Amino acid sequence: MKLPRSLRRRILAGLLASLVLALGFIASRAYLHSPNRGLPYRDSFAKGRANEWKAFGGTWELVNGVMRNDSDERGAKLLSGSPYWRNYSIEADINLLGISGDAGLVIRSANEEEGVNAYSGYYAGVRTLDNALILGRAEHGWMEVVKQYPTPGGIRPFQWYHLKLLAYDCQIVAAVTTPSQATPTSLGINDPDCVHSGRVGLRSYSSGGIWRNVLVRPATYQDLVETLKSGRGPGDSEARDTALPDSESLGLQPRQEQQKANVRSNANTQIIASLRLTSFAMPATATVRGVVILTAPLLFVQDSTGGVYIPQPTAPLLKVGDEVEVTGEVHPGDFSSTLEHAKVQVLWARTPVPPVSVTASQASTGRYDATFIEVQGRLAAKERGPDNTLILDLDEGPQSFRAILNPGRSDYLFSKLKLNSSLRLRGVCVVDAAFTRNLTPFVLLLRSNEDLEVLAGPPWWSTGHVIAIVIASLLLALVVNFVYNRIAHWRLQGVLEERQRLAHEMHDTLAQSFAGIGFQLQAIRNGLPDGMPTLHQQLDLASNLVRHSHEEARRSIATLRPEALESEDILSALDYCARRMVEGGPVQVVSEREGDERPIPLRIADTLYRIGQEAIANAVRHAHPTILKVRLTYSGNAVCLQIDDNGTGFTQGGGLLGFGIRGMRRRAESISAAFQLQSKPGEGTRIQITASLPPRMTLVSWPKLLWKYVWGHWIDGRPTKHADSHSYRG
Amino acid sequence: MNKLCQYGHLWGRNKSCLGVAGLACVLVLWASACRSHRQVRIAVIPQTEGTLFWEAAHTGTEDAADPAGIFIYWKAPTREDDVEAQIALVDRVVDNNYQGLVLAPDQALSLIMPVRRALAHGIPTVIIGSPLPIPAGGNLSYILNDDVDGGRLAAERVAGLLNGHGTVALLGINPDITGIMIRARAFEQVLAQNYPGIRIVEERMGSFNVPHEQQVAEDALRANPDLDVIVALMSTTVDGTLSALDTTPERHSVKVIGFDDAGLPPFDQKRSLDSVIQEDTRSMGQQAIELIHSRLLGQSVPATVHLHPKLITRNNIDTPEVRLMFSQDWTLGRWRWSSAQ
């Protein structure tokens, strides 16, 4: 079977389009899954940008152009990159913030969650506990190899190390060095059942840390060999040559952390809540123990009874989660106290305490002042405050409060937050007027942007959306109305075409047959001898009947044909129709028009034409007039058709209201037109039909029309005549 | 024909006219209804209706409102610690378009936002009793108890009782009420500066729960056998402390100086009760209404007024001045027409 040419062309075009789409999909997928997409990568920490990094635990913040995790949390991770990166290396400068853990880099990471080893991938780090470079694989568990660091003094906190981690096929290599060290220390493993691809990350374990100069780039086998051999591959100097602040300029002062055996704790410690009962008049010295809940912009320590604010302490580098002992001068406040001139001693490095979940109303009482809390709220406004800090204004029930974030990693999240979103925030509650400015009952100081969680976006039913829905509904209604009108128009057009077809059929068959029969009867009559008068008489009668039927058929054909209506206005069409009906007779046809002619919708025009035809036909058949007047008057938003004859007339209500007049009334009602019939015996007949026309739409008139439309359709419940007529506009 | 065509328009126009006329009628009725409620309405929300402490203030507000034809809406939570209920009351006042608000806050911080909302709606607001951390000005005024003076009065009374030497327990410290913290600090300051021989041996936080305050007082008495005076900064603490002393007859030598008793101090029944330092809540209520009325009349008003508390002892409890502070005489108020026949 041979397909048509057009169909074949369409199939071919469809196949080509599918091919292009498939190729596009394959190309985009190949690009997105490319093992080198986005490589090489260099961090933008120095520029204060880290939007592409995602934290799993810890308190990751950009401070002085470096990435810093001030948390003692075990296994806090910060991840970035493509999950399809395969053979590549990551290197960075690393500084440990504690002696009791390690910090390093993650490679080929996948399936990450918050947790100690909650990811699939490889980790290499420098560890202070055993002065070692460690390399291992995490699979929601941990396997490692260890190499002791040979340099005297071993791995120490607050010193920069350059760590490189490389993965090529199933070989993983780590190398660590210091700027002063000539020979790097390297370590490698071959994992036959290796993780083949994944993202990169920064990670610390119980120590916190600082990272800078993070560089990720594709790796070759040659790089693998070089790194394993020398700990340094081609181009490594590029990563280290960038000048950045050293430890001292970053404010890193080594702390004298103490092992449990060395801790000399004060025996006269008291609970933090008791500080509020210290004499207002005579400041006293007190010692408390607690956990660090915030280090910047201020130091807060909390125990199970409450929190205390420690301004400008004499303290080593502190991390969130450190258990400390603080001795200072007590200044009790209304809701919490301050320890001034305080000396802070680190007892233990622990994981941060969880927040107390409260409502904004509870936090507004001041009972949670200087305490780490979790609270929910609706974002009412956001702005930038002093020092470019990020300020969120939130509401919950009758209360309002503020949340303050540090700039840096939070910038991106801040810019994406939408007003009226529902947020969950974790931070230190502060009621001090220095923060609240007495505008809100309390302020929440957030540690990092991980302390902010978007629970739900803004409600969909905003003012803008409601307006959009109303506009869309109106547009839809207009479209539906337009389509409905077009369908009605097409239906009417179909009816007219069918009538025309019937007229043609009748003309070609019935009328021709009548003509043929008449001709044959005339031929028979002419062929008959004159001596058959009866037969002649019968043939004449038959011929007359045929002629009469022929005329009826012609009249019906004229009635059915809509060409006149289509090509001319109603008055011309009716004039033509009347003249054809009275053709050859003594009736004078007069046509008149008044007013400014304007378009008439097809349905109204058709109805007026049919009524006029019927009126003319009735006058011609029954009234025997000498004058037949057809008048069409345009006035305002109405058109009036009037048919007058000076024929015999009839008595109204005298039983002469036949099928024709009832039909005219029904037609008039179908377009909500007024039908009037006036007739008296001997005084002729007048038929008048007044129909409303759709109003003209002008700048001045449209509000009035809209009001009428609304009143008619939604308030009154009944459509107006204008509205109905309008819907049939031709 | 034109007439025929116009009928439809006339009908439509009539309907429009009817609608407009109906709307106009509603507006006229509403406007007339508004005219009939042009009486000034001021809402007064004290800390609680659960005790008689603020009833004197109620009398004071009615005294000031009656001559000016002001309607007083008096409503408060049933307990002093029902902060949420007081917030809801303030919000209701804002929603119901009262012409003024007088508030004795239950909590210093929680009432910040509701009061700010009232001020944002242009409602003249007077805070009575204890302050909020919102600066006075604009539509916000304060008529406060002079708690520094109250602390000083208590300290000097203690010094007088102890002749400059002895031990004191300071109970009922409650940070929710800023005034209490102010009087506690003032008390300590005066003692530290002027009477170094008197030691504060016990300081305890207070609550609006009398059994708890009794427990606290009993603990303080047990912990300090040589305690001479207890200063109770809250009325519930006064009640709890007196109950604690009732249960320990051997400690009747301990004297109690209280603050803000709900009614006339029961010196006859409670021999341990030495004196009470009382806020003049009646004057607070009266002056608050007068202040709002003046503001509504466009007159300038003071931003902050401090009313001195009164030290009430057995010697002056029957003076007219003290009797007036506790007076709940309603005959001058809005019920004067209902006199018995």
Short mmCIF file of N, CA, C and O in Angstrom, two decimals, chain A residues 276-282 332-335 361 363-367 397-400 431 437-441 633-635 637-640 674 676 688 690-691 704 707-708 711-712 716 718 722, chain B residues 1-2 4-5 8-9 11-13 15-16 18-19 81 83-84 87 91 107-114 116-117 133-135 170 173-176 178 181 184-185 188-189 192 200 203-205:
data_model
loop_
_atom_site.label_atom_id
_atom_site.label_comp_id
_atom_site.label_asym_id
_atom_site.label_seq_id
_atom_site.Cartn_x
_atom_site.Cartn_y
_atom_site.Cartn_z
N ARG A 276 21.23 35.38 88.72
CA ARG A 276 20.26 36.47 88.72
C ARG A 276 19.92 36.92 90.15
O ARG A 276 19.35 37.99 90.32
N LEU A 277 20.23 36.11 91.13
CA LEU A 277 19.92 36.48 92.50
C LEU A 277 21.12 37.11 93.22
O LEU A 277 21.09 37.34 94.41
N THR A 278 22.15 37.35 92.42
CA THR A 278 23.30 38.04 93.00
C THR A 278 22.91 39.49 93.28
O THR A 278 22.07 40.07 92.59
N SER A 279 23.52 40.06 94.29
CA SER A 279 23.16 41.42 94.71
C SER A 279 23.36 42.41 93.56
O SER A 279 24.38 42.40 92.87
N PHE A 280 22.36 43.27 93.38
CA PHE A 280 22.48 44.32 92.38
C PHE A 280 23.48 45.38 92.83
O PHE A 280 24.17 45.98 92.02
N ALA A 281 23.52 45.59 94.11
CA ALA A 281 24.31 46.71 94.62
C ALA A 281 25.80 46.38 94.71
O ALA A 281 26.64 47.25 94.49
N MET A 282 26.11 45.16 95.03
CA MET A 282 27.52 44.80 95.22
C MET A 282 27.89 43.65 94.29
O MET A 282 27.58 42.49 94.58
N PRO A 332 23.77 40.98 87.39
CA PRO A 332 22.47 40.38 87.10
C PRO A 332 21.58 41.31 86.29
O PRO A 332 21.53 42.52 86.53
N GLY A 333 20.89 40.72 85.35
CA GLY A 333 19.92 41.48 84.57
C GLY A 333 18.52 41.01 84.93
O GLY A 333 18.34 40.17 85.81
N ASP A 334 17.53 41.56 84.26
CA ASP A 334 16.15 41.17 84.57
C ASP A 334 15.91 39.70 84.24
O ASP A 334 15.25 38.98 84.98
N PHE A 335 16.42 39.27 83.11
CA PHE A 335 16.10 37.92 82.64
C PHE A 335 17.31 37.00 82.54
O PHE A 335 17.17 35.79 82.45
N SER A 361 5.71 33.21 71.61
CA SER A 361 5.09 33.80 72.81
C SER A 361 5.89 33.41 74.06
O SER A 361 6.07 34.23 74.97
N ALA A 363 9.10 32.60 74.10
CA ALA A 363 10.39 33.30 74.06
C ALA A 363 10.22 34.78 74.42
O ALA A 363 11.15 35.40 74.94
N SER A 364 9.02 35.32 74.16
CA SER A 364 8.78 36.74 74.44
C SER A 364 8.70 37.05 75.93
O SER A 364 8.67 38.21 76.31
N THR A 365 8.61 36.04 76.75
CA THR A 365 8.54 36.30 78.19
C THR A 365 9.91 36.58 78.79
O THR A 365 10.00 36.98 79.95
N GLY A 366 10.97 36.33 78.04
CA GLY A 366 12.31 36.54 78.56
C GLY A 366 12.88 35.35 79.31
O GLY A 366 14.03 35.38 79.73
N ARG A 367 12.07 34.31 79.48
CA ARG A 367 12.55 33.16 80.27
C ARG A 367 13.68 32.41 79.56
O ARG A 367 14.40 31.66 80.17
N GLY A 397 1.80 34.32 65.67
CA GLY A 397 0.68 34.69 66.52
C GLY A 397 0.73 36.18 66.81
O GLY A 397 0.97 36.99 65.92
N PRO A 398 0.53 36.55 68.08
CA PRO A 398 0.53 37.98 68.39
C PRO A 398 1.93 38.56 68.54
O PRO A 398 2.07 39.76 68.76
N GLN A 399 2.96 37.74 68.47
CA GLN A 399 4.31 38.22 68.72
C GLN A 399 5.11 38.36 67.42
O GLN A 399 4.85 37.69 66.44
N SER A 400 6.08 39.24 67.49
CA SER A 400 7.03 39.42 66.40
C SER A 400 8.44 39.33 66.97
O SER A 400 8.64 39.66 68.14
N VAL A 431 17.21 39.20 74.75
CA VAL A 431 16.19 40.23 74.97
C VAL A 431 16.82 41.58 75.27
O VAL A 431 16.11 42.55 75.52
N ARG A 437 16.46 46.78 70.25
CA ARG A 437 16.14 48.21 70.12
C ARG A 437 14.70 48.48 70.58
O ARG A 437 14.04 49.38 70.09
N ASN A 438 14.23 47.64 71.46
CA ASN A 438 12.87 47.74 72.01
C ASN A 438 11.78 47.70 70.94
O ASN A 438 10.68 48.19 71.15
N LEU A 439 12.13 47.17 69.78
CA LEU A 439 11.13 47.02 68.72
C LEU A 439 10.42 45.68 68.82
O LEU A 439 9.25 45.56 68.47
N THR A 440 11.15 44.69 69.26
CA THR A 440 10.56 43.35 69.40
C THR A 440 10.93 42.81 70.78
O THR A 440 11.91 43.26 71.39
N PRO A 441 10.20 41.83 71.27
CA PRO A 441 10.52 41.30 72.61
C PRO A 441 11.87 40.60 72.65
O PRO A 441 12.55 40.64 73.67
N THR A 633 -36.13 50.90 9.77
CA THR A 633 -35.73 52.10 10.53
C THR A 633 -34.64 51.72 11.56
O THR A 633 -34.84 50.80 12.35
N TYR A 634 -33.54 52.45 11.51
CA TYR A 634 -32.48 52.29 12.52
C TYR A 634 -32.59 53.42 13.52
O TYR A 634 -32.65 54.59 13.14
N SER A 635 -32.64 53.08 14.79
CA SER A 635 -32.75 54.12 15.81
C SER A 635 -32.05 53.65 17.08
O SER A 635 -32.43 52.65 17.67
N ASN A 637 -30.17 51.80 19.57
CA ASN A 637 -29.73 50.41 19.60
C ASN A 637 -30.88 49.49 19.20
O ASN A 637 -31.05 48.42 19.79
N ALA A 638 -31.67 49.90 18.22
CA ALA A 638 -32.79 49.06 17.77
C ALA A 638 -32.98 49.22 16.28
O ALA A 638 -32.54 50.21 15.67
N VAL A 639 -33.59 48.21 15.71
CA VAL A 639 -33.96 48.27 14.29
C VAL A 639 -35.44 47.85 14.20
O VAL A 639 -35.88 46.95 14.92
N CYS A 640 -36.17 48.53 13.32
CA CYS A 640 -37.62 48.28 13.21
C CYS A 640 -37.97 48.01 11.75
O CYS A 640 -37.66 48.81 10.86
N ALA A 674 -40.09 42.89 19.61
CA ALA A 674 -41.52 43.23 19.81
C ALA A 674 -42.25 43.09 18.48
O ALA A 674 -41.79 43.59 17.44
N GLN A 676 -45.86 43.62 16.40
CA GLN A 676 -47.14 44.35 16.42
C GLN A 676 -47.86 44.12 15.10
O GLN A 676 -47.25 44.19 14.02
N GLN A 688 -45.22 45.24 12.33
CA GLN A 688 -44.02 45.96 12.80
C GLN A 688 -43.24 45.07 13.77
O GLN A 688 -43.81 44.52 14.71
N THR A 690 -39.80 45.16 16.14
CA THR A 690 -38.71 46.00 16.67
C THR A 690 -37.75 45.11 17.45
O THR A 690 -38.14 44.45 18.42
N ALA A 691 -36.52 45.10 16.99
CA ALA A 691 -35.50 44.25 17.65
C ALA A 691 -34.36 45.11 18.18
O ALA A 691 -34.00 46.11 17.57
N LYS A 704 -20.82 51.37 31.38
CA LYS A 704 -22.26 51.19 31.51
C LYS A 704 -22.68 49.80 31.01
O LYS A 704 -23.48 49.09 31.64
N TRP A 707 -21.63 47.16 33.48
CA TRP A 707 -22.53 47.13 34.63
C TRP A 707 -23.82 46.40 34.27
O TRP A 707 -24.31 45.56 35.02
N LYS A 708 -24.34 46.69 33.06
CA LYS A 708 -25.59 46.03 32.65
C LYS A 708 -25.37 44.53 32.49
O LYS A 708 -26.21 43.72 32.84
N TRP A 711 -25.07 43.09 35.94
CA TRP A 711 -26.39 43.11 36.58
C TRP A 711 -27.27 42.01 36.00
O TRP A 711 -27.93 41.26 36.70
N GLY A 712 -27.23 41.92 34.68
CA GLY A 712 -28.10 40.96 34.00
C GLY A 712 -27.72 39.53 34.27
O GLY A 712 -28.58 38.67 34.43
N ASP A 716 -29.06 40.18 38.66
CA ASP A 716 -30.48 39.99 38.37
C ASP A 716 -30.79 38.55 38.00
O ASP A 716 -31.88 38.06 38.19
N ARG A 718 -31.04 37.42 35.07
CA ARG A 718 -31.67 37.30 33.77
C ARG A 718 -30.86 38.08 32.75
O ARG A 718 -30.51 39.24 32.99
N HIS A 722 -30.05 43.20 25.26
CA HIS A 722 -28.84 43.58 24.54
C HIS A 722 -27.81 42.48 24.60
O HIS A 722 -27.16 42.15 23.63
N MET B 1 -41.63 53.55 18.09
CA MET B 1 -40.59 52.53 18.12
C MET B 1 -39.50 52.86 19.14
O MET B 1 -39.03 52.00 19.88
N ASN B 2 -39.16 54.14 19.14
CA ASN B 2 -38.13 54.54 20.10
C ASN B 2 -38.57 54.26 21.52
O ASN B 2 -37.78 53.87 22.36
N LEU B 4 -40.52 51.93 22.46
CA LEU B 4 -40.37 50.50 22.70
C LEU B 4 -38.93 50.17 23.08
O LEU B 4 -38.66 49.40 23.99
N CYS B 5 -38.06 50.78 22.29
CA CYS B 5 -36.65 50.47 22.54
C CYS B 5 -36.18 50.99 23.89
O CYS B 5 -35.29 50.43 24.50
N GLY B 8 -36.73 48.92 27.80
CA GLY B 8 -35.69 48.05 28.38
C GLY B 8 -34.61 48.84 29.11
O GLY B 8 -34.19 48.51 30.21
N HIS B 9 -34.17 49.92 28.54
CA HIS B 9 -33.13 50.76 29.17
C HIS B 9 -33.62 51.33 30.47
O HIS B 9 -32.90 51.37 31.46
N TRP B 11 -35.85 50.08 32.44
CA TRP B 11 -35.90 49.04 33.47
C TRP B 11 -34.51 48.80 34.06
O TRP B 11 -34.33 48.74 35.27
N GLY B 12 -33.55 48.68 33.15
CA GLY B 12 -32.17 48.49 33.61
C GLY B 12 -31.70 49.65 34.45
O GLY B 12 -31.08 49.50 35.49
N ARG B 13 -32.04 50.88 34.01
CA ARG B 13 -31.62 52.06 34.76
C ARG B 13 -32.29 52.09 36.13
O ARG B 13 -31.70 52.47 37.12
N LYS B 15 -33.17 49.57 37.88
CA LYS B 15 -32.52 48.61 38.76
C LYS B 15 -31.23 49.21 39.32
O LYS B 15 -30.91 49.09 40.50
N SER B 16 -30.49 49.88 38.43
CA SER B 16 -29.26 50.52 38.88
C SER B 16 -29.57 51.57 39.94
O SER B 16 -28.90 51.66 40.98
N LEU B 18 -32.11 51.68 41.87
CA LEU B 18 -32.53 51.03 43.11
C LEU B 18 -31.32 50.58 43.92
O LEU B 18 -31.26 50.74 45.13
N GLY B 19 -30.35 50.01 43.18
CA GLY B 19 -29.14 49.55 43.85
C GLY B 19 -28.40 50.69 44.53
O GLY B 19 -27.99 50.61 45.69
N ASP B 81 -0.58 36.18 85.75
CA ASP B 81 0.38 35.52 84.86
C ASP B 81 -0.27 35.01 83.57
O ASP B 81 0.39 34.30 82.80
N VAL B 83 -0.61 36.02 80.55
CA VAL B 83 -0.15 37.07 79.63
C VAL B 83 -0.89 36.98 78.29
O VAL B 83 -1.25 38.00 77.69
N GLU B 84 -1.11 35.76 77.83
CA GLU B 84 -1.76 35.60 76.53
C GLU B 84 -3.16 36.22 76.54
O GLU B 84 -3.59 36.83 75.56
N ILE B 87 -2.80 39.91 76.21
CA ILE B 87 -2.46 40.27 74.82
C ILE B 87 -3.72 40.24 73.95
O ILE B 87 -3.96 41.15 73.15
N ASP B 91 -5.41 43.33 71.82
CA ASP B 91 -5.70 43.21 70.38
C ASP B 91 -7.19 43.45 70.11
O ASP B 91 -7.55 44.02 69.08
N GLN B 107 3.43 41.57 81.74
CA GLN B 107 4.76 41.09 81.39
C GLN B 107 5.45 42.19 80.58
O GLN B 107 4.84 42.78 79.69
N ALA B 108 6.69 42.44 80.90
CA ALA B 108 7.36 43.59 80.30
C ALA B 108 7.63 43.42 78.81
O ALA B 108 7.45 44.34 78.03
N LEU B 109 8.03 42.22 78.41
CA LEU B 109 8.44 42.02 77.02
C LEU B 109 7.27 41.61 76.12
O LEU B 109 7.15 42.08 74.99
N SER B 110 6.41 40.74 76.63
CA SER B 110 5.36 40.18 75.78
C SER B 110 4.36 41.22 75.32
O SER B 110 3.68 41.04 74.31
N LEU B 111 4.23 42.31 76.07
CA LEU B 111 3.24 43.33 75.71
C LEU B 111 3.79 44.38 74.75
O LEU B 111 3.07 45.29 74.36
N ILE B 112 5.06 44.22 74.37
CA ILE B 112 5.65 45.23 73.47
C ILE B 112 4.88 45.28 72.15
O ILE B 112 4.43 46.35 71.71
N MET B 113 4.72 44.13 71.53
CA MET B 113 4.10 44.11 70.20
C MET B 113 2.63 44.53 70.24
O MET B 113 2.20 45.34 69.40
N PRO B 114 1.82 44.01 71.19
CA PRO B 114 0.42 44.47 71.22
C PRO B 114 0.30 45.98 71.43
O PRO B 114 -0.51 46.63 70.78
N ARG B 116 2.54 48.22 70.64
CA ARG B 116 2.98 48.87 69.39
C ARG B 116 1.88 48.83 68.34
O ARG B 116 1.71 49.77 67.56
N ARG B 117 1.11 47.74 68.31
CA ARG B 117 0.00 47.67 67.35
C ARG B 117 -1.06 48.72 67.69
O ARG B 117 -1.61 49.36 66.79
N PRO B 133 9.40 48.41 77.97
CA PRO B 133 10.63 48.95 77.37
C PRO B 133 10.36 49.69 76.05
O PRO B 133 11.01 49.41 75.04
N ILE B 134 9.37 50.55 76.04
CA ILE B 134 9.10 51.39 74.87
C ILE B 134 9.18 52.83 75.35
O ILE B 134 8.52 53.18 76.33
N PRO B 135 9.96 53.66 74.69
CA PRO B 135 10.08 55.04 75.17
C PRO B 135 8.77 55.79 75.06
O PRO B 135 8.00 55.59 74.11
N LEU B 170 15.01 39.00 100.86
CA LEU B 170 14.27 39.72 99.82
C LEU B 170 13.57 38.68 98.94
O LEU B 170 14.21 37.99 98.16
N ILE B 173 11.15 38.43 93.92
CA ILE B 173 11.77 39.12 92.77
C ILE B 173 11.18 38.53 91.49
O ILE B 173 11.25 37.32 91.26
N ASN B 174 10.57 39.38 90.69
CA ASN B 174 9.89 38.88 89.48
C ASN B 174 10.25 39.75 88.29
O ASN B 174 9.78 40.88 88.16
N PRO B 175 11.08 39.22 87.38
CA PRO B 175 11.51 40.05 86.25
C PRO B 175 10.39 40.35 85.25
O PRO B 175 10.56 41.23 84.41
N ASP B 176 9.28 39.61 85.33
CA ASP B 176 8.18 39.90 84.41
C ASP B 176 7.64 41.31 84.61
O ASP B 176 7.15 41.94 83.68
N THR B 178 8.63 44.90 85.51
CA THR B 178 9.84 45.73 85.60
C THR B 178 9.89 46.51 86.91
O THR B 178 10.96 46.69 87.50
N MET B 181 11.54 44.72 89.75
CA MET B 181 13.00 44.70 89.67
C MET B 181 13.58 46.05 90.08
O MET B 181 14.62 46.12 90.73
N ALA B 184 13.45 46.30 93.82
CA ALA B 184 14.44 45.40 94.44
C ALA B 184 15.83 46.03 94.37
O ALA B 184 16.59 46.02 95.36
N ARG B 185 16.16 46.58 93.20
CA ARG B 185 17.48 47.20 93.05
C ARG B 185 17.61 48.42 93.96
O ARG B 185 18.66 48.64 94.59
N GLU B 188 18.19 47.37 97.52
CA GLU B 188 19.58 46.93 97.75
C GLU B 188 20.54 48.11 97.75
O GLU B 188 21.46 48.18 98.58
N GLN B 189 20.32 49.03 96.82
CA GLN B 189 21.21 50.19 96.73
C GLN B 189 21.18 51.01 98.01
O GLN B 189 22.24 51.39 98.55
N ALA B 192 22.86 49.14 100.84
CA ALA B 192 24.31 49.06 100.66
C ALA B 192 24.97 50.40 100.93
O ALA B 192 26.08 50.45 101.50
N ILE B 200 21.66 41.36 103.35
CA ILE B 200 20.61 40.60 102.65
C ILE B 200 21.12 39.16 102.55
O ILE B 200 22.07 38.88 101.82
N GLU B 203 17.82 35.90 98.72
CA GLU B 203 17.05 36.52 97.64
C GLU B 203 16.37 35.42 96.84
O GLU B 203 17.02 34.45 96.44
N ARG B 204 15.09 35.53 96.64
CA ARG B 204 14.36 34.48 95.93
C ARG B 204 13.46 35.10 94.87
O ARG B 204 12.92 36.19 95.06
N MET B 205 13.32 34.35 93.78
CA MET B 205 12.40 34.78 92.72
C MET B 205 10.96 34.58 93.18
O MET B 205 10.67 33.69 93.99
#
